[in-house]
Amino acid sequence: MRPIIKANLPARCIDCGRLIYPDMRWQVGHIVSVAAATRAGWTVAQMNDPSNLGPTHAKAPGQRACNQIAGGKLGAAISNAKRAAKARSFNW
Ligand SMILES: [Zn+2]
């Protein structure tokens, strides 16, 4: 079964920051990559939390798949993971 996700398009791509228009293909991606989140000690539940998911350009003719371009993202992902982990700790 495929989950049906409705996005308000145009939406901002979590990977390249450019807009995703209604005629473009997109998919749900991790804002902090699974690899970076694993290194930062996140649980699977934290990685797949809606707050870590967002729309990203999917592969299509004439369009690159943003989340399949890993190079250069790693450093930012690690610092984002640290920042996100900090934001996730609540003092109840
Ligand atoms: Zn993109």
PDB file of C-alpha atoms in Angstrom, residues 2-3 11-13 16 22 24 33 39 41-42 48 50 56 61 64-65 73-74 78 82 84 86-87 91:
ATOM      1  CA  ARG A   2       1.280   3.459  -0.874  1.00  0.00           C
ATOM      2  CA  PRO A   3       0.716   6.204   1.589  1.00  0.00           C
ATOM      3  CA  ALA A  11       6.775  23.569  -1.536  1.00  0.00           C
ATOM      4  CA  ARG A  12      10.350  24.217  -0.550  1.00  0.00           C
ATOM      5  CA  CYS A  13      12.708  21.307  -1.272  1.00  0.00           C
ATOM      6  CA  CYS A  16      18.241  22.206  -2.522  1.00  0.00           C
ATOM      7  CA  PRO A  22       2.884  20.881  -8.942  1.00  0.00           C
ATOM      8  CA  MET A  24       7.326  18.186 -10.744  1.00  0.00           C
ATOM      9  CA  SER A  33      20.021  11.985   6.534  1.00  0.00           C
ATOM     10  CA  ARG A  39      26.117   8.910  13.761  1.00  0.00           C
ATOM     11  CA  GLY A  41      22.794   8.631  17.968  1.00  0.00           C
ATOM     12  CA  TRP A  42      19.191   9.160  16.875  1.00  0.00           C
ATOM     13  CA  ASN A  48      11.310   9.128  10.804  1.00  0.00           C
ATOM     14  CA  PRO A  50       7.482  14.080  10.728  1.00  0.00           C
ATOM     15  CA  THR A  56      12.457  16.722  -1.982  1.00  0.00           C
ATOM     16  CA  PRO A  61      13.215  13.509 -17.022  1.00  0.00           C
ATOM     17  CA  ARG A  64      17.653  15.621 -10.831  1.00  0.00           C
ATOM     18  CA  ALA A  65      16.847  13.754  -7.631  1.00  0.00           C
ATOM     19  CA  LYS A  73      25.701  17.660   2.351  1.00  0.00           C
ATOM     20  CA  LEU A  74      27.438  15.606   5.000  1.00  0.00           C
ATOM     21  CA  ILE A  78      25.985  16.566  10.967  1.00  0.00           C
ATOM     22  CA  LYS A  82      23.401  18.213  16.518  1.00  0.00           C
ATOM     23  CA  ALA A  84      18.054  19.181  15.951  1.00  0.00           C
ATOM     24  CA  LYS A  86      19.473  19.820  21.014  1.00  0.00           C
ATOM     25  CA  ALA A  87      16.077  21.166  19.981  1.00  0.00           C
ATOM     26  CA  ASN A  91      12.864  20.011  30.089  1.00  0.00           C
TER      27      ASN A  91
END
